[in-house]
Amino acid sequence: MSSVLLVEDHASFSESFAMMLEGVGDLEVVGQAVSVGEARRMSSLKPDVAVVDLGLPDGSGADVIRDLGELSPETKVLVLTASVEREEVAQAIEAGAEGFLHKSSGMTEVIDAIRRLVAGEVLLPPEETIALLRLAARRREEWHRQRMAVMKLTPREIQVLEALAEGLDSEEVARKLGISVETERTHIVNLLGKLGAHSRLEAVVIAVRHSVVEITRAPKSYL
């Protein structure tokens, strides 16, 4: 009998899935977690396989996978998610997931995947795994580059970003900061260059991602 931990924040899906698994003679659901924190606590169950969704209320499924790798290294992880974002899948693979299936997959396919993981198979082809790991590495490098860039912003440039995050246009930013529109545009050019951004909106997104500013209201369309 192989033990299975379900990590899924949609209770109806998790319960239905658990009932179907319980009807399989060689699989036993030993726990159902709805969050990263709960999955961390349930890692003590040492399940043979963890079926993990990527979108969780207090973090990412990749966080669960990393926790299991530390607390229950023998546990195999099958990602079962509605996400089709390769970046999220890449993060999960980098964290240690051995398989990936979309939630649209049939129950027979999911059960077969769990059994194959228990048997020691890796479900992702080597070439796809390598491609996803490379993608994760590129995204990590990009995040680090952006982090270094935002640390070099001047106080005035941060003020400009804060004004942009409020949804202000060029004239409104200039008026708020007591500068000319030409000076505001010079700051924008410098900001875009430092952050490697192609638009005001992208600059704000990068600043928000690295906690430099916060979105205080729905922004206007940046040009």
PDB file of C-alpha atoms in Angstrom:
ATOM      1  CA  MET A   1       0.000   0.000   0.000  1.00  0.00           C
ATOM      2  CA  SER A   2       1.448   3.348  -1.069  1.00  0.00           C
ATOM      3  CA  SER A   3       0.639   6.479   0.932  1.00  0.00           C
ATOM      4  CA  VAL A   4      -0.431   9.708  -0.760  1.00  0.00           C
ATOM      5  CA  LEU A   5      -0.568  13.280   0.584  1.00  0.00           C
ATOM      6  CA  LEU A   6      -2.842  15.714  -1.260  1.00  0.00           C
ATOM      7  CA  VAL A   7      -1.906  19.413  -1.217  1.00  0.00           C
ATOM      8  CA  GLU A   8      -4.825  21.328  -2.734  1.00  0.00           C
ATOM      9  CA  ASP A   9      -6.642  24.409  -1.492  1.00  0.00           C
ATOM     10  CA  HIS A  10      -9.949  23.687  -3.262  1.00  0.00           C
ATOM     11  CA  ALA A  11     -11.727  21.442  -0.771  1.00  0.00           C
ATOM     12  CA  SER A  12     -14.305  20.061  -3.204  1.00  0.00           C
ATOM     13  CA  PHE A  13     -11.613  19.004  -5.689  1.00  0.00           C
ATOM     14  CA  SER A  14      -9.413  17.539  -2.950  1.00  0.00           C
ATOM     15  CA  GLU A  15     -12.230  15.557  -1.346  1.00  0.00           C
ATOM     16  CA  SER A  16     -13.459  14.168  -4.665  1.00  0.00           C
ATOM     17  CA  PHE A  17      -9.924  13.284  -5.652  1.00  0.00           C
ATOM     18  CA  ALA A  18      -9.298  11.582  -2.298  1.00  0.00           C
ATOM     19  CA  MET A  19     -12.490   9.516  -2.630  1.00  0.00           C
ATOM     20  CA  MET A  20     -11.421   8.285  -6.063  1.00  0.00           C
ATOM     21  CA  LEU A  21      -7.943   7.402  -4.822  1.00  0.00           C
ATOM     22  CA  GLU A  22      -9.383   5.544  -1.834  1.00  0.00           C
ATOM     23  CA  GLY A  23     -11.197   3.319  -4.296  1.00  0.00           C
ATOM     24  CA  VAL A  24      -7.864   2.119  -5.642  1.00  0.00           C
ATOM     25  CA  GLY A  25      -6.621  -0.909  -3.757  1.00  0.00           C
ATOM     26  CA  ASP A  26      -2.909  -0.057  -3.635  1.00  0.00           C
ATOM     27  CA  LEU A  27      -3.157   3.656  -2.729  1.00  0.00           C
ATOM     28  CA  GLU A  28      -4.050   5.280   0.591  1.00  0.00           C
ATOM     29  CA  VAL A  29      -4.627   9.007   1.199  1.00  0.00           C
ATOM     30  CA  VAL A  30      -2.932   9.768   4.517  1.00  0.00           C
ATOM     31  CA  GLY A  31      -3.499  13.527   4.567  1.00  0.00           C
ATOM     32  CA  GLN A  32      -5.088  16.500   2.831  1.00  0.00           C
ATOM     33  CA  ALA A  33      -3.389  19.890   3.193  1.00  0.00           C
ATOM     34  CA  VAL A  34      -4.852  23.176   1.974  1.00  0.00           C
ATOM     35  CA  SER A  35      -1.787  25.398   2.459  1.00  0.00           C
ATOM     36  CA  VAL A  36       2.003  25.450   2.504  1.00  0.00           C
ATOM     37  CA  GLY A  37       2.007  25.578   6.320  1.00  0.00           C
ATOM     38  CA  GLU A  38      -0.326  22.630   6.658  1.00  0.00           C
ATOM     39  CA  ALA A  39       1.645  20.601   4.125  1.00  0.00           C
ATOM     40  CA  ARG A  40       4.815  21.339   6.097  1.00  0.00           C
ATOM     41  CA  ARG A  41       3.224  19.926   9.255  1.00  0.00           C
ATOM     42  CA  MET A  42       1.940  16.875   7.399  1.00  0.00           C
ATOM     43  CA  SER A  43       5.397  16.101   6.002  1.00  0.00           C
ATOM     44  CA  SER A  44       5.916  14.091   9.204  1.00  0.00           C
ATOM     45  CA  LEU A  45       3.549  11.506   7.687  1.00  0.00           C
ATOM     46  CA  LYS A  46       6.390  10.645   5.265  1.00  0.00           C
ATOM     47  CA  PRO A  47       4.076   9.888   2.326  1.00  0.00           C
ATOM     48  CA  ASP A  48       5.353   7.905  -0.625  1.00  0.00           C
ATOM     49  CA  VAL A  49       3.896  10.467  -3.030  1.00  0.00           C
ATOM     50  CA  ALA A  50       2.670  14.043  -2.594  1.00  0.00           C
ATOM     51  CA  VAL A  51       0.252  15.359  -5.199  1.00  0.00           C
ATOM     52  CA  VAL A  52       0.755  19.128  -5.108  1.00  0.00           C
ATOM     53  CA  ASP A  53      -1.102  22.070  -6.643  1.00  0.00           C
ATOM     54  CA  LEU A  54       1.046  25.108  -7.461  1.00  0.00           C
ATOM     55  CA  GLY A  55      -1.424  27.802  -6.416  1.00  0.00           C
ATOM     56  CA  LEU A  56      -1.823  27.872  -2.628  1.00  0.00           C
ATOM     57  CA  PRO A  57      -3.164  30.662  -0.386  1.00  0.00           C
ATOM     58  CA  ASP A  58       0.049  31.181   1.595  1.00  0.00           C
ATOM     59  CA  GLY A  59       2.688  30.506  -1.010  1.00  0.00           C
ATOM     60  CA  SER A  60       3.607  28.354  -3.965  1.00  0.00           C
ATOM     61  CA  GLY A  61       3.536  24.616  -4.463  1.00  0.00           C
ATOM     62  CA  ALA A  62       7.272  24.973  -5.076  1.00  0.00           C
ATOM     63  CA  ASP A  63       7.607  25.927  -1.388  1.00  0.00           C
ATOM     64  CA  VAL A  64       5.877  22.666  -0.434  1.00  0.00           C
ATOM     65  CA  ILE A  65       8.180  20.700  -2.710  1.00  0.00           C
ATOM     66  CA  ARG A  66      11.275  22.264  -1.147  1.00  0.00           C
ATOM     67  CA  ASP A  67       9.941  21.552   2.361  1.00  0.00           C
ATOM     68  CA  LEU A  68       9.280  17.921   1.492  1.00  0.00           C
ATOM     69  CA  GLY A  69      12.775  17.637   0.057  1.00  0.00           C
ATOM     70  CA  GLU A  70      14.175  18.672   3.442  1.00  0.00           C
ATOM     71  CA  LEU A  71      11.688  17.010   5.812  1.00  0.00           C
ATOM     72  CA  SER A  72      10.708  13.911   3.855  1.00  0.00           C
ATOM     73  CA  PRO A  73      13.340  13.361   1.159  1.00  0.00           C
ATOM     74  CA  GLU A  74      11.957   9.949   0.144  1.00  0.00           C
ATOM     75  CA  THR A  75       8.627  11.483  -0.880  1.00  0.00           C
ATOM     76  CA  LYS A  76       8.061  11.734  -4.634  1.00  0.00           C
ATOM     77  CA  VAL A  77       6.172  14.794  -5.853  1.00  0.00           C
ATOM     78  CA  LEU A  78       3.611  14.916  -8.620  1.00  0.00           C
ATOM     79  CA  VAL A  79       2.473  18.421  -9.559  1.00  0.00           C
ATOM     80  CA  LEU A  80      -1.227  18.462 -10.459  1.00  0.00           C
ATOM     81  CA  THR A  81      -2.306  21.962 -11.367  1.00  0.00           C
ATOM     82  CA  ALA A  82      -4.415  24.075 -13.680  1.00  0.00           C
ATOM     83  CA  SER A  83      -1.451  26.370 -14.304  1.00  0.00           C
ATOM     84  CA  VAL A  84       0.068  26.376 -17.770  1.00  0.00           C
ATOM     85  CA  GLU A  85       2.795  28.904 -16.926  1.00  0.00           C
ATOM     86  CA  ARG A  86       6.147  27.358 -17.796  1.00  0.00           C
ATOM     87  CA  GLU A  87       7.861  29.594 -15.236  1.00  0.00           C
ATOM     88  CA  GLU A  88       5.781  28.064 -12.416  1.00  0.00           C
ATOM     89  CA  VAL A  89       6.410  24.555 -13.718  1.00  0.00           C
ATOM     90  CA  ALA A  90      10.133  25.344 -14.008  1.00  0.00           C
ATOM     91  CA  GLN A  91      10.226  26.497 -10.380  1.00  0.00           C
ATOM     92  CA  ALA A  92       8.493  23.288  -9.299  1.00  0.00           C
ATOM     93  CA  ILE A  93      10.946  21.110 -11.233  1.00  0.00           C
ATOM     94  CA  GLU A  94      13.886  23.058  -9.823  1.00  0.00           C
ATOM     95  CA  ALA A  95      12.449  22.536  -6.332  1.00  0.00           C
ATOM     96  CA  GLY A  96      12.414  18.769  -6.869  1.00  0.00           C
ATOM     97  CA  ALA A  97       9.149  17.682  -8.510  1.00  0.00           C
ATOM     98  CA  GLU A  98       9.445  14.433 -10.480  1.00  0.00           C
ATOM     99  CA  GLY A  99       6.265  14.722 -12.510  1.00  0.00           C
ATOM    100  CA  PHE A 100       3.746  17.211 -13.841  1.00  0.00           C
ATOM    101  CA  LEU A 101       0.123  16.760 -14.956  1.00  0.00           C
ATOM    102  CA  HIS A 102      -2.607  19.234 -15.804  1.00  0.00           C
ATOM    103  CA  LYS A 103      -5.838  19.024 -13.813  1.00  0.00           C
ATOM    104  CA  SER A 104      -7.656  18.180 -17.010  1.00  0.00           C
ATOM    105  CA  SER A 105      -5.866  14.800 -17.022  1.00  0.00           C
ATOM    106  CA  GLY A 106      -8.034  11.739 -16.520  1.00  0.00           C
ATOM    107  CA  MET A 107      -8.060   9.906 -13.208  1.00  0.00           C
ATOM    108  CA  THR A 108      -6.509   6.828 -14.803  1.00  0.00           C
ATOM    109  CA  GLU A 109      -3.566   8.928 -15.991  1.00  0.00           C
ATOM    110  CA  VAL A 110      -3.066  10.452 -12.520  1.00  0.00           C
ATOM    111  CA  ILE A 111      -3.177   7.068 -10.791  1.00  0.00           C
ATOM    112  CA  ASP A 112      -0.733   5.644 -13.325  1.00  0.00           C
ATOM    113  CA  ALA A 113       1.610   8.597 -12.697  1.00  0.00           C
ATOM    114  CA  ILE A 114       1.490   8.038  -8.921  1.00  0.00           C
ATOM    115  CA  ARG A 115       2.266   4.345  -9.338  1.00  0.00           C
ATOM    116  CA  ARG A 116       5.149   5.081 -11.695  1.00  0.00           C
ATOM    117  CA  LEU A 117       6.640   7.548  -9.207  1.00  0.00           C
ATOM    118  CA  VAL A 118       6.376   4.948  -6.442  1.00  0.00           C
ATOM    119  CA  ALA A 119       8.215   2.549  -8.747  1.00  0.00           C
ATOM    120  CA  GLY A 120      11.037   5.056  -9.061  1.00  0.00           C
ATOM    121  CA  GLU A 121      10.328   6.500 -12.488  1.00  0.00           C
ATOM    122  CA  VAL A 122      10.823  10.153 -13.381  1.00  0.00           C
ATOM    123  CA  LEU A 123       7.921  11.251 -15.541  1.00  0.00           C
ATOM    124  CA  LEU A 124       9.494  14.258 -17.212  1.00  0.00           C
ATOM    125  CA  PRO A 125      11.727  13.541 -20.225  1.00  0.00           C
ATOM    126  CA  PRO A 126      15.368  14.549 -19.581  1.00  0.00           C
ATOM    127  CA  GLU A 127      15.376  17.124 -22.379  1.00  0.00           C
ATOM    128  CA  GLU A 128      12.249  18.825 -21.022  1.00  0.00           C
ATOM    129  CA  THR A 129      13.637  18.771 -17.497  1.00  0.00           C
ATOM    130  CA  ILE A 130      16.858  20.422 -18.680  1.00  0.00           C
ATOM    131  CA  ALA A 131      14.909  23.087 -20.588  1.00  0.00           C
ATOM    132  CA  LEU A 132      12.778  23.877 -17.536  1.00  0.00           C
ATOM    133  CA  LEU A 133      15.806  24.044 -15.245  1.00  0.00           C
ATOM    134  CA  ARG A 134      17.487  26.433 -17.638  1.00  0.00           C
ATOM    135  CA  LEU A 135      14.358  28.585 -17.677  1.00  0.00           C
ATOM    136  CA  ALA A 136      14.284  28.636 -13.865  1.00  0.00           C
ATOM    137  CA  ALA A 137      17.961  29.627 -13.788  1.00  0.00           C
ATOM    138  CA  ARG A 138      17.365  32.472 -16.252  1.00  0.00           C
ATOM    139  CA  ARG A 139      14.433  33.762 -14.199  1.00  0.00           C
ATOM    140  CA  ARG A 140      16.534  33.576 -11.026  1.00  0.00           C
ATOM    141  CA  GLU A 141      19.344  35.501 -12.693  1.00  0.00           C
ATOM    142  CA  GLU A 142      16.868  38.110 -13.956  1.00  0.00           C
ATOM    143  CA  TRP A 143      15.422  38.518 -10.470  1.00  0.00           C
ATOM    144  CA  HIS A 144      18.926  38.994  -9.026  1.00  0.00           C
ATOM    145  CA  ARG A 145      19.802  41.559 -11.725  1.00  0.00           C
ATOM    146  CA  GLN A 146      16.642  43.503 -10.983  1.00  0.00           C
ATOM    147  CA  ARG A 147      17.342  43.337  -7.261  1.00  0.00           C
ATOM    148  CA  MET A 148      20.788  44.801  -7.737  1.00  0.00           C
ATOM    149  CA  ALA A 149      19.317  47.523  -9.965  1.00  0.00           C
ATOM    150  CA  VAL A 150      16.603  48.649  -7.537  1.00  0.00           C
ATOM    151  CA  MET A 151      19.190  48.893  -4.760  1.00  0.00           C
ATOM    152  CA  LYS A 152      20.990  51.535  -6.843  1.00  0.00           C
ATOM    153  CA  LEU A 153      17.951  53.780  -7.350  1.00  0.00           C
ATOM    154  CA  THR A 154      18.242  57.284  -5.947  1.00  0.00           C
ATOM    155  CA  PRO A 155      15.689  58.615  -3.434  1.00  0.00           C
ATOM    156  CA  ARG A 156      14.271  60.889  -6.161  1.00  0.00           C
ATOM    157  CA  GLU A 157      13.893  57.978  -8.589  1.00  0.00           C
ATOM    158  CA  ILE A 158      12.017  56.040  -5.915  1.00  0.00           C
ATOM    159  CA  GLN A 159       9.745  59.057  -5.422  1.00  0.00           C
ATOM    160  CA  VAL A 160       9.028  59.033  -9.148  1.00  0.00           C
ATOM    161  CA  LEU A 161       8.180  55.324  -8.986  1.00  0.00           C
ATOM    162  CA  GLU A 162       5.902  55.938  -6.016  1.00  0.00           C
ATOM    163  CA  ALA A 163       4.080  58.621  -7.978  1.00  0.00           C
ATOM    164  CA  LEU A 164       3.752  56.301 -10.958  1.00  0.00           C
ATOM    165  CA  ALA A 165       2.357  53.608  -8.666  1.00  0.00           C
ATOM    166  CA  GLU A 166      -0.368  56.085  -7.710  1.00  0.00           C
ATOM    167  CA  GLY A 167      -1.386  56.190 -11.356  1.00  0.00           C
ATOM    168  CA  LEU A 168      -0.111  59.722 -12.041  1.00  0.00           C
ATOM    169  CA  ASP A 169       0.842  60.862 -15.530  1.00  0.00           C
ATOM    170  CA  SER A 170       3.948  62.909 -16.403  1.00  0.00           C
ATOM    171  CA  GLU A 171       2.442  66.282 -15.591  1.00  0.00           C
ATOM    172  CA  GLU A 172       0.929  65.037 -12.332  1.00  0.00           C
ATOM    173  CA  VAL A 173       4.223  63.448 -11.275  1.00  0.00           C
ATOM    174  CA  ALA A 174       6.092  66.675 -12.028  1.00  0.00           C
ATOM    175  CA  ARG A 175       3.563  68.740 -10.096  1.00  0.00           C
ATOM    176  CA  LYS A 176       3.610  66.360  -7.121  1.00  0.00           C
ATOM    177  CA  LEU A 177       7.421  66.408  -6.905  1.00  0.00           C
ATOM    178  CA  GLY A 178       7.831  70.080  -7.746  1.00  0.00           C
ATOM    179  CA  ILE A 179       9.908  69.456 -10.859  1.00  0.00           C
ATOM    180  CA  SER A 180       9.497  70.236 -14.544  1.00  0.00           C
ATOM    181  CA  VAL A 181       7.986  67.737 -16.978  1.00  0.00           C
ATOM    182  CA  GLU A 182      11.351  67.625 -18.762  1.00  0.00           C
ATOM    183  CA  THR A 183      13.074  66.648 -15.495  1.00  0.00           C
ATOM    184  CA  GLU A 184      10.405  64.031 -14.840  1.00  0.00           C
ATOM    185  CA  ARG A 185      11.040  62.533 -18.259  1.00  0.00           C
ATOM    186  CA  THR A 186      14.791  62.523 -17.605  1.00  0.00           C
ATOM    187  CA  HIS A 187      14.170  60.546 -14.413  1.00  0.00           C
ATOM    188  CA  ILE A 188      11.991  58.118 -16.379  1.00  0.00           C
ATOM    189  CA  VAL A 189      14.728  57.572 -18.981  1.00  0.00           C
ATOM    190  CA  ASN A 190      17.241  56.905 -16.200  1.00  0.00           C
ATOM    191  CA  LEU A 191      14.811  54.549 -14.416  1.00  0.00           C
ATOM    192  CA  LEU A 192      14.101  52.523 -17.521  1.00  0.00           C
ATOM    193  CA  GLY A 193      17.806  52.232 -18.234  1.00  0.00           C
ATOM    194  CA  LYS A 194      18.705  51.113 -14.711  1.00  0.00           C
ATOM    195  CA  LEU A 195      15.862  48.601 -14.419  1.00  0.00           C
ATOM    196  CA  GLY A 196      16.097  47.301 -17.975  1.00  0.00           C
ATOM    197  CA  ALA A 197      12.405  48.146 -18.392  1.00  0.00           C
ATOM    198  CA  HIS A 198      10.710  49.073 -21.645  1.00  0.00           C
ATOM    199  CA  SER A 199       7.853  51.143 -20.232  1.00  0.00           C
ATOM    200  CA  ARG A 200       6.724  53.018 -17.138  1.00  0.00           C
ATOM    201  CA  LEU A 201       4.359  50.166 -16.309  1.00  0.00           C
ATOM    202  CA  GLU A 202       7.142  47.584 -16.471  1.00  0.00           C
ATOM    203  CA  ALA A 203       9.276  49.782 -14.200  1.00  0.00           C
ATOM    204  CA  VAL A 204       6.444  49.931 -11.651  1.00  0.00           C
ATOM    205  CA  VAL A 205       5.943  46.153 -11.859  1.00  0.00           C
ATOM    206  CA  ILE A 206       9.640  45.570 -11.147  1.00  0.00           C
ATOM    207  CA  ALA A 207       9.564  48.058  -8.254  1.00  0.00           C
ATOM    208  CA  VAL A 208       6.493  46.382  -6.748  1.00  0.00           C
ATOM    209  CA  ARG A 209       8.011  42.920  -7.203  1.00  0.00           C
ATOM    210  CA  HIS A 210      11.025  43.989  -5.154  1.00  0.00           C
ATOM    211  CA  SER A 211       8.967  45.866  -2.531  1.00  0.00           C
ATOM    212  CA  VAL A 212      10.327  49.284  -3.477  1.00  0.00           C
ATOM    213  CA  VAL A 213       6.828  50.722  -3.873  1.00  0.00           C
ATOM    214  CA  GLU A 214       3.227  49.602  -3.398  1.00  0.00           C
ATOM    215  CA  ILE A 215       0.267  50.005  -5.715  1.00  0.00           C
ATOM    216  CA  THR A 216      -2.087  52.388  -3.936  1.00  0.00           C
ATOM    217  CA  ARG A 217      -4.788  52.507  -6.585  1.00  0.00           C
ATOM    218  CA  ALA A 218      -5.497  51.117 -10.035  1.00  0.00           C
ATOM    219  CA  PRO A 219      -2.840  52.650 -12.300  1.00  0.00           C
ATOM    220  CA  LYS A 220      -3.555  54.415 -15.555  1.00  0.00           C
ATOM    221  CA  SER A 221      -2.248  53.122 -18.827  1.00  0.00           C
ATOM    222  CA  TYR A 222       1.448  54.011 -18.986  1.00  0.00           C
ATOM    223  CA  LEU A 223       3.024  55.004 -22.244  1.00  0.00           C
TER     224      LEU A 223
END
